[in-house]
mmCIF file of C-alpha atoms in Angstrom:
data_model
loop_
_atom_site.group_PDB
_atom_site.id
_atom_site.type_symbol
_atom_site.label_atom_id
_atom_site.label_comp_id
_atom_site.label_asym_id
_atom_site.label_seq_id
_atom_site.Cartn_x
_atom_site.Cartn_y
_atom_site.Cartn_z
ATOM 1 C CA MET A 1 -69.901 -10.683 -0.808
ATOM 2 C CA THR A 2 -66.310 -9.501 -0.456
ATOM 3 C CA ILE A 3 -64.427 -8.678 -3.651
ATOM 4 C CA THR A 4 -61.770 -11.348 -4.155
ATOM 5 C CA THR A 5 -60.924 -10.863 -7.833
ATOM 6 C CA CYS A 6 -60.228 -7.706 -9.845
ATOM 7 C CA VAL A 7 -60.541 -8.117 -13.598
ATOM 8 C CA PHE A 8 -59.494 -5.519 -16.138
ATOM 9 C CA ASP A 9 -60.172 -4.878 -19.766
ATOM 10 C CA ALA A 10 -56.837 -4.199 -21.451
ATOM 11 C CA TYR A 11 -56.956 -1.705 -24.314
ATOM 12 C CA GLY A 12 -57.954 1.769 -23.213
ATOM 13 C CA THR A 13 -58.247 0.590 -19.607
ATOM 14 C CA LEU A 14 -54.708 -0.459 -18.686
ATOM 15 C CA PHE A 15 -52.966 0.382 -21.973
ATOM 16 C CA ASP A 16 -53.076 3.728 -23.801
ATOM 17 C CA VAL A 17 -54.503 2.946 -27.255
ATOM 18 C CA SER A 18 -53.684 6.445 -28.530
ATOM 19 C CA ALA A 19 -49.974 5.971 -27.906
ATOM 20 C CA ALA A 20 -49.204 4.366 -31.275
ATOM 21 C CA ALA A 21 -50.553 7.249 -33.359
ATOM 22 C CA ARG A 22 -49.070 9.847 -31.004
ATOM 23 C CA GLN A 23 -45.597 8.327 -31.131
ATOM 24 C CA ALA A 24 -45.681 7.893 -34.907
ATOM 25 C CA ALA A 25 -46.733 11.536 -35.301
ATOM 26 C CA GLU A 26 -43.636 12.617 -33.372
ATOM 27 C CA GLN A 27 -41.291 10.996 -35.891
ATOM 28 C CA PRO A 28 -39.480 13.263 -38.376
ATOM 29 C CA GLY A 29 -41.268 13.759 -41.681
ATOM 30 C CA ARG A 30 -44.705 12.835 -40.319
ATOM 31 C CA GLU A 31 -46.267 16.283 -40.572
ATOM 32 C CA LYS A 32 -49.401 14.992 -42.296
ATOM 33 C CA LEU A 33 -50.024 12.506 -39.502
ATOM 34 C CA ALA A 34 -49.129 15.091 -36.859
ATOM 35 C CA ALA A 35 -51.992 17.256 -38.119
ATOM 36 C CA CYS A 36 -54.597 14.532 -37.620
ATOM 37 C CA TRP A 37 -53.185 11.880 -35.279
ATOM 38 C CA GLN A 38 -55.794 12.376 -32.561
ATOM 39 C CA ALA A 39 -58.683 11.994 -34.998
ATOM 40 C CA LEU A 40 -56.993 9.019 -36.645
ATOM 41 C CA ALA A 41 -56.444 7.323 -33.282
ATOM 42 C CA ALA A 42 -60.104 7.844 -32.355
ATOM 43 C CA ASP A 43 -61.372 6.547 -35.704
ATOM 44 C CA TRP A 44 -59.030 3.565 -35.523
ATOM 45 C CA ARG A 45 -60.296 2.651 -32.077
ATOM 46 C CA ASN A 46 -63.965 3.177 -32.965
ATOM 47 C CA LYS A 47 -63.764 0.995 -36.060
ATOM 48 C CA GLN A 48 -61.803 -1.660 -34.202
ATOM 49 C CA LEU A 49 -64.614 -1.920 -31.650
ATOM 50 C CA GLN A 50 -67.399 -1.716 -34.217
ATOM 51 C CA TYR A 51 -65.893 -4.605 -36.134
ATOM 52 C CA THR A 52 -65.805 -6.764 -32.981
ATOM 53 C CA TRP A 53 -69.513 -6.142 -32.378
ATOM 54 C CA LEU A 54 -70.468 -6.833 -35.981
ATOM 55 C CA ARG A 55 -68.447 -10.037 -36.084
ATOM 56 C CA ALA A 56 -69.995 -11.201 -32.795
ATOM 57 C CA ILE A 57 -73.497 -10.550 -34.124
ATOM 58 C CA THR A 58 -72.879 -12.304 -37.444
ATOM 59 C CA GLY A 59 -70.889 -15.187 -35.973
ATOM 60 C CA GLU A 60 -67.899 -14.384 -38.191
ATOM 61 C CA HIS A 61 -65.205 -14.357 -35.540
ATOM 62 C CA THR A 62 -61.631 -13.438 -36.331
ATOM 63 C CA SER A 63 -58.642 -12.449 -34.245
ATOM 64 C CA PHE A 64 -58.470 -9.053 -32.583
ATOM 65 C CA TRP A 65 -55.313 -8.420 -34.565
ATOM 66 C CA ASN A 66 -57.294 -8.718 -37.789
ATOM 67 C CA VAL A 67 -59.922 -6.216 -36.658
ATOM 68 C CA THR A 68 -57.125 -3.941 -35.448
ATOM 69 C CA MET A 69 -55.598 -3.958 -38.927
ATOM 70 C CA ASP A 70 -58.977 -3.507 -40.593
ATOM 71 C CA GLY A 71 -59.795 -0.571 -38.335
ATOM 72 C CA LEU A 72 -56.468 1.077 -39.095
ATOM 73 C CA ASP A 73 -56.918 0.642 -42.842
ATOM 74 C CA TRP A 74 -60.329 2.340 -42.644
ATOM 75 C CA ALA A 75 -58.967 5.211 -40.550
ATOM 76 C CA MET A 76 -55.954 5.757 -42.779
ATOM 77 C CA GLU A 77 -58.166 5.929 -45.855
ATOM 78 C CA LYS A 78 -60.508 8.391 -44.156
ATOM 79 C CA HIS A 79 -57.593 10.707 -43.353
ATOM 80 C CA GLY A 80 -55.898 10.387 -46.735
ATOM 81 C CA LEU A 81 -52.979 8.327 -45.450
ATOM 82 C CA ASP A 82 -53.736 5.042 -47.218
ATOM 83 C CA ASP A 83 -50.995 5.696 -49.773
ATOM 84 C CA ASP A 84 -48.307 5.299 -47.084
ATOM 85 C CA PRO A 85 -47.660 1.579 -46.430
ATOM 86 C CA GLU A 86 -44.579 2.404 -44.370
ATOM 87 C CA LEU A 87 -46.694 4.418 -41.930
ATOM 88 C CA ARG A 88 -49.144 1.532 -41.676
ATOM 89 C CA GLU A 89 -46.357 -0.828 -40.639
ATOM 90 C CA ILE A 90 -45.020 1.695 -38.115
ATOM 91 C CA LEU A 91 -48.432 2.136 -36.503
ATOM 92 C CA LEU A 92 -49.064 -1.594 -36.314
ATOM 93 C CA ALA A 93 -45.639 -2.235 -34.795
ATOM 94 C CA LEU A 94 -46.212 0.459 -32.170
ATOM 95 C CA TYR A 95 -49.532 -1.143 -31.216
ATOM 96 C CA TRP A 96 -47.560 -4.057 -29.785
ATOM 97 C CA GLU A 97 -45.728 -1.644 -27.473
ATOM 98 C CA LEU A 98 -48.513 0.363 -25.876
ATOM 99 C CA ALA A 99 -47.591 1.984 -22.592
ATOM 100 C CA ALA A 100 -49.667 1.421 -19.483
ATOM 101 C CA TYR A 101 -51.349 4.506 -18.064
ATOM 102 C CA ARG A 102 -49.129 6.069 -15.441
ATOM 103 C CA GLU A 103 -51.276 5.111 -12.428
ATOM 104 C CA VAL A 104 -51.638 1.454 -13.415
ATOM 105 C CA PRO A 105 -48.518 -0.189 -11.868
ATOM 106 C CA ALA A 106 -49.025 1.395 -8.447
ATOM 107 C CA MET A 107 -52.753 0.625 -8.505
ATOM 108 C CA LEU A 108 -52.132 -3.048 -9.305
ATOM 109 C CA ALA A 109 -49.443 -3.242 -6.637
ATOM 110 C CA ARG A 110 -51.931 -1.962 -4.035
ATOM 111 C CA LEU A 111 -54.506 -4.560 -5.069
ATOM 112 C CA LYS A 112 -51.981 -7.381 -4.819
ATOM 113 C CA ALA A 113 -50.812 -6.134 -1.422
ATOM 114 C CA ALA A 114 -54.451 -6.290 -0.297
ATOM 115 C CA GLY A 115 -54.607 -9.952 -1.323
ATOM 116 C CA LYS A 116 -56.744 -9.545 -4.440
ATOM 117 C CA ALA A 117 -56.390 -11.777 -7.471
ATOM 118 C CA CYS A 118 -55.840 -9.630 -10.563
ATOM 119 C CA ALA A 119 -56.420 -10.528 -14.193
ATOM 120 C CA ILE A 120 -56.947 -9.170 -17.676
ATOM 121 C CA LEU A 121 -60.052 -10.185 -19.621
ATOM 122 C CA SER A 122 -59.693 -8.844 -23.124
ATOM 123 C CA ASN A 123 -60.797 -9.060 -26.733
ATOM 124 C CA GLY A 124 -57.083 -9.012 -27.512
ATOM 125 C CA SER A 125 -55.333 -11.959 -29.083
ATOM 126 C CA PRO A 126 -53.067 -13.881 -26.678
ATOM 127 C CA ASP A 127 -49.888 -12.821 -28.462
ATOM 128 C CA MET A 128 -50.953 -9.154 -28.500
ATOM 129 C CA LEU A 129 -51.725 -9.251 -24.794
ATOM 130 C CA GLU A 130 -48.468 -10.991 -23.999
ATOM 131 C CA GLY A 131 -46.576 -8.271 -25.856
ATOM 132 C CA ALA A 132 -48.414 -5.438 -24.110
ATOM 133 C CA VAL A 133 -48.017 -6.966 -20.656
ATOM 134 C CA GLU A 134 -44.315 -7.581 -21.199
ATOM 135 C CA PHE A 135 -43.665 -4.115 -22.634
ATOM 136 C CA SER A 136 -45.495 -2.353 -19.813
ATOM 137 C CA GLY A 137 -43.889 -4.473 -17.092
ATOM 138 C CA ILE A 138 -47.124 -5.230 -15.239
ATOM 139 C CA GLY A 139 -46.996 -9.018 -15.532
ATOM 140 C CA THR A 140 -45.769 -9.445 -11.971
ATOM 141 C CA TYR A 141 -49.121 -8.147 -10.702
ATOM 142 C CA LEU A 142 -51.330 -10.416 -12.826
ATOM 143 C CA ASP A 143 -52.579 -13.880 -11.931
ATOM 144 C CA ALA A 144 -54.057 -14.515 -15.381
ATOM 145 C CA VAL A 145 -54.380 -12.971 -18.825
ATOM 146 C CA LEU A 146 -57.620 -14.191 -20.395
ATOM 147 C CA SER A 147 -58.374 -13.777 -24.096
ATOM 148 C CA VAL A 148 -61.691 -14.168 -25.891
ATOM 149 C CA GLU A 149 -59.892 -16.447 -28.335
ATOM 150 C CA ASP A 150 -60.608 -19.263 -25.867
ATOM 151 C CA VAL A 151 -64.359 -18.903 -26.488
ATOM 152 C CA GLY A 152 -64.366 -17.528 -30.044
ATOM 153 C CA ILE A 153 -66.580 -14.475 -29.560
ATOM 154 C CA PHE A 154 -65.960 -10.867 -28.552
ATOM 155 C CA LYS A 155 -67.315 -8.975 -25.551
ATOM 156 C CA PRO A 156 -69.923 -8.305 -24.321
ATOM 157 C CA ALA A 157 -70.996 -11.909 -24.960
ATOM 158 C CA ARG A 158 -71.722 -13.696 -21.687
ATOM 159 C CA GLN A 159 -69.375 -16.537 -22.652
ATOM 160 C CA VAL A 160 -66.499 -14.104 -22.218
ATOM 161 C CA TYR A 161 -67.489 -13.113 -18.679
ATOM 162 C CA ASP A 162 -67.962 -16.806 -17.858
ATOM 163 C CA MET A 163 -64.193 -17.196 -18.225
ATOM 164 C CA VAL A 164 -63.573 -15.392 -14.934
ATOM 165 C CA GLY A 165 -65.521 -17.871 -12.805
ATOM 166 C CA THR A 166 -64.030 -20.780 -14.701
ATOM 167 C CA ARG A 167 -60.481 -19.555 -14.064
ATOM 168 C CA PHE A 168 -60.813 -18.338 -10.471
ATOM 169 C CA GLY A 169 -63.722 -20.381 -9.086
ATOM 170 C CA CYS A 170 -65.414 -17.228 -7.856
ATOM 171 C CA ALA A 171 -69.025 -16.093 -7.897
ATOM 172 C CA PRO A 172 -69.918 -13.048 -10.039
ATOM 173 C CA ASP A 173 -70.528 -10.888 -6.959
ATOM 174 C CA GLU A 174 -66.952 -11.513 -5.822
ATOM 175 C CA VAL A 175 -65.607 -9.857 -8.982
ATOM 176 C CA LEU A 176 -64.768 -6.206 -9.534
ATOM 177 C CA PHE A 177 -64.694 -5.686 -13.302
ATOM 178 C CA VAL A 178 -63.007 -2.590 -14.716
ATOM 179 C CA SER A 179 -63.264 -1.239 -18.253
ATOM 180 C CA SER A 180 -62.795 2.049 -20.090
ATOM 181 C CA ASN A 181 -65.644 1.012 -22.386
ATOM 182 C CA GLY A 182 -69.024 2.006 -21.016
ATOM 183 C CA TRP A 183 -70.765 -0.757 -22.978
ATOM 184 C CA ASP A 184 -68.364 -3.333 -21.508
ATOM 185 C CA ALA A 185 -68.923 -2.128 -17.943
ATOM 186 C CA ALA A 186 -72.676 -2.215 -18.580
ATOM 187 C CA GLY A 187 -72.536 -5.723 -20.013
ATOM 188 C CA ALA A 188 -70.491 -6.967 -17.080
ATOM 189 C CA ALA A 189 -72.920 -5.307 -14.640
ATOM 190 C CA GLY A 190 -75.772 -7.180 -16.292
ATOM 191 C CA TYR A 191 -73.776 -10.377 -15.896
ATOM 192 C CA GLY A 192 -73.536 -9.837 -12.143
ATOM 193 C CA PHE A 193 -70.082 -8.296 -11.642
ATOM 194 C CA THR A 194 -69.550 -5.129 -9.645
ATOM 195 C CA THR A 195 -68.281 -2.782 -12.323
ATOM 196 C CA VAL A 196 -66.105 0.283 -12.648
ATOM 197 C CA TRP A 197 -66.148 2.441 -15.753
ATOM 198 C CA ALA A 198 -62.807 4.181 -16.261
ATOM 199 C CA ASN A 199 -64.309 7.173 -18.044
ATOM 200 C CA ARG A 200 -61.119 8.932 -19.045
ATOM 201 C CA ALA A 201 -62.885 11.051 -21.686
ATOM 202 C CA GLY A 202 -65.724 12.246 -19.459
ATOM 203 C CA ASP A 203 -68.380 10.748 -21.753
ATOM 204 C CA PRO A 204 -72.079 10.372 -20.893
ATOM 205 C CA VAL A 205 -73.291 7.022 -19.594
ATOM 206 C CA ASP A 206 -74.449 4.673 -22.356
ATOM 207 C CA ARG A 207 -78.201 4.165 -22.678
ATOM 208 C CA LEU A 208 -78.205 0.428 -22.046
ATOM 209 C CA PRO A 209 -80.216 -1.902 -19.775
ATOM 210 C CA HIS A 210 -77.468 -1.877 -17.128
ATOM 211 C CA ARG A 211 -75.160 0.842 -15.821
ATOM 212 C CA PRO A 212 -71.699 0.709 -14.259
ATOM 213 C CA HIS A 213 -71.727 0.761 -10.472
ATOM 214 C CA HIS A 214 -68.802 3.185 -10.184
ATOM 215 C CA ILE A 215 -67.349 5.797 -12.545
ATOM 216 C CA LEU A 216 -63.758 7.018 -12.218
ATOM 217 C CA SER A 217 -61.727 9.450 -14.309
ATOM 218 C CA ASP A 218 -58.666 7.202 -13.901
ATOM 219 C CA LEU A 219 -57.715 4.132 -11.871
ATOM 220 C CA THR A 220 -55.798 5.771 -9.032
ATOM 221 C CA THR A 221 -58.493 5.254 -6.398
ATOM 222 C CA LEU A 222 -59.697 1.868 -7.628
ATOM 223 C CA PRO A 223 -58.191 -0.079 -4.668
ATOM 224 C CA GLU A 224 -60.491 1.860 -2.335
ATOM 225 C CA ILE A 225 -63.512 0.417 -4.166
ATOM 226 C CA ALA A 226 -62.080 -3.113 -4.117
ATOM 227 C CA THR A 227 -61.567 -3.242 -0.355
#
């Protein structure tokens, strides 16, 4: 069937999750962070995701903001920065102001011009997503911002992907689902979506039952897949 609806993961897909640590490291007096900000950003992100999976498995759901804070606390302790509460507050504040990747606004504009419905489907809490969308200025291109908080479990649970059909009245094979997380693209492929993995890091494909249908290094050419 024809693709009618383009659905995007948010963090790492549309929004640069490394931006908070990078910007904090550029502030005066942050030499210790400057020496390790890339590793801290990676550890923060990895723990954030791991905590969503563990909470989904155990049925102990919490908000994405809570796992974001927990992941940061773990990463700061690992890198010897847990004695700096001011830095913690700076990093958390910056996470509400993540920039969109540079190709994102033009890509979304092309999809809208082609008549596609566009939405976010994210683990993010509604208030976090609202802040990121507003800060990045991409709200004009979005028909919906869907949060897992409506179903109380994190991706890749099928209940999350169900939200797309519920909101747009579309069949799974009418959906192009885009994520920077290989496991998310694989889960959505198993659900029945056509999937794109935004593999910005050039990582190997995850060894999972399903594979993404398309792999891109960024989202510039995504509209060509959707049409």
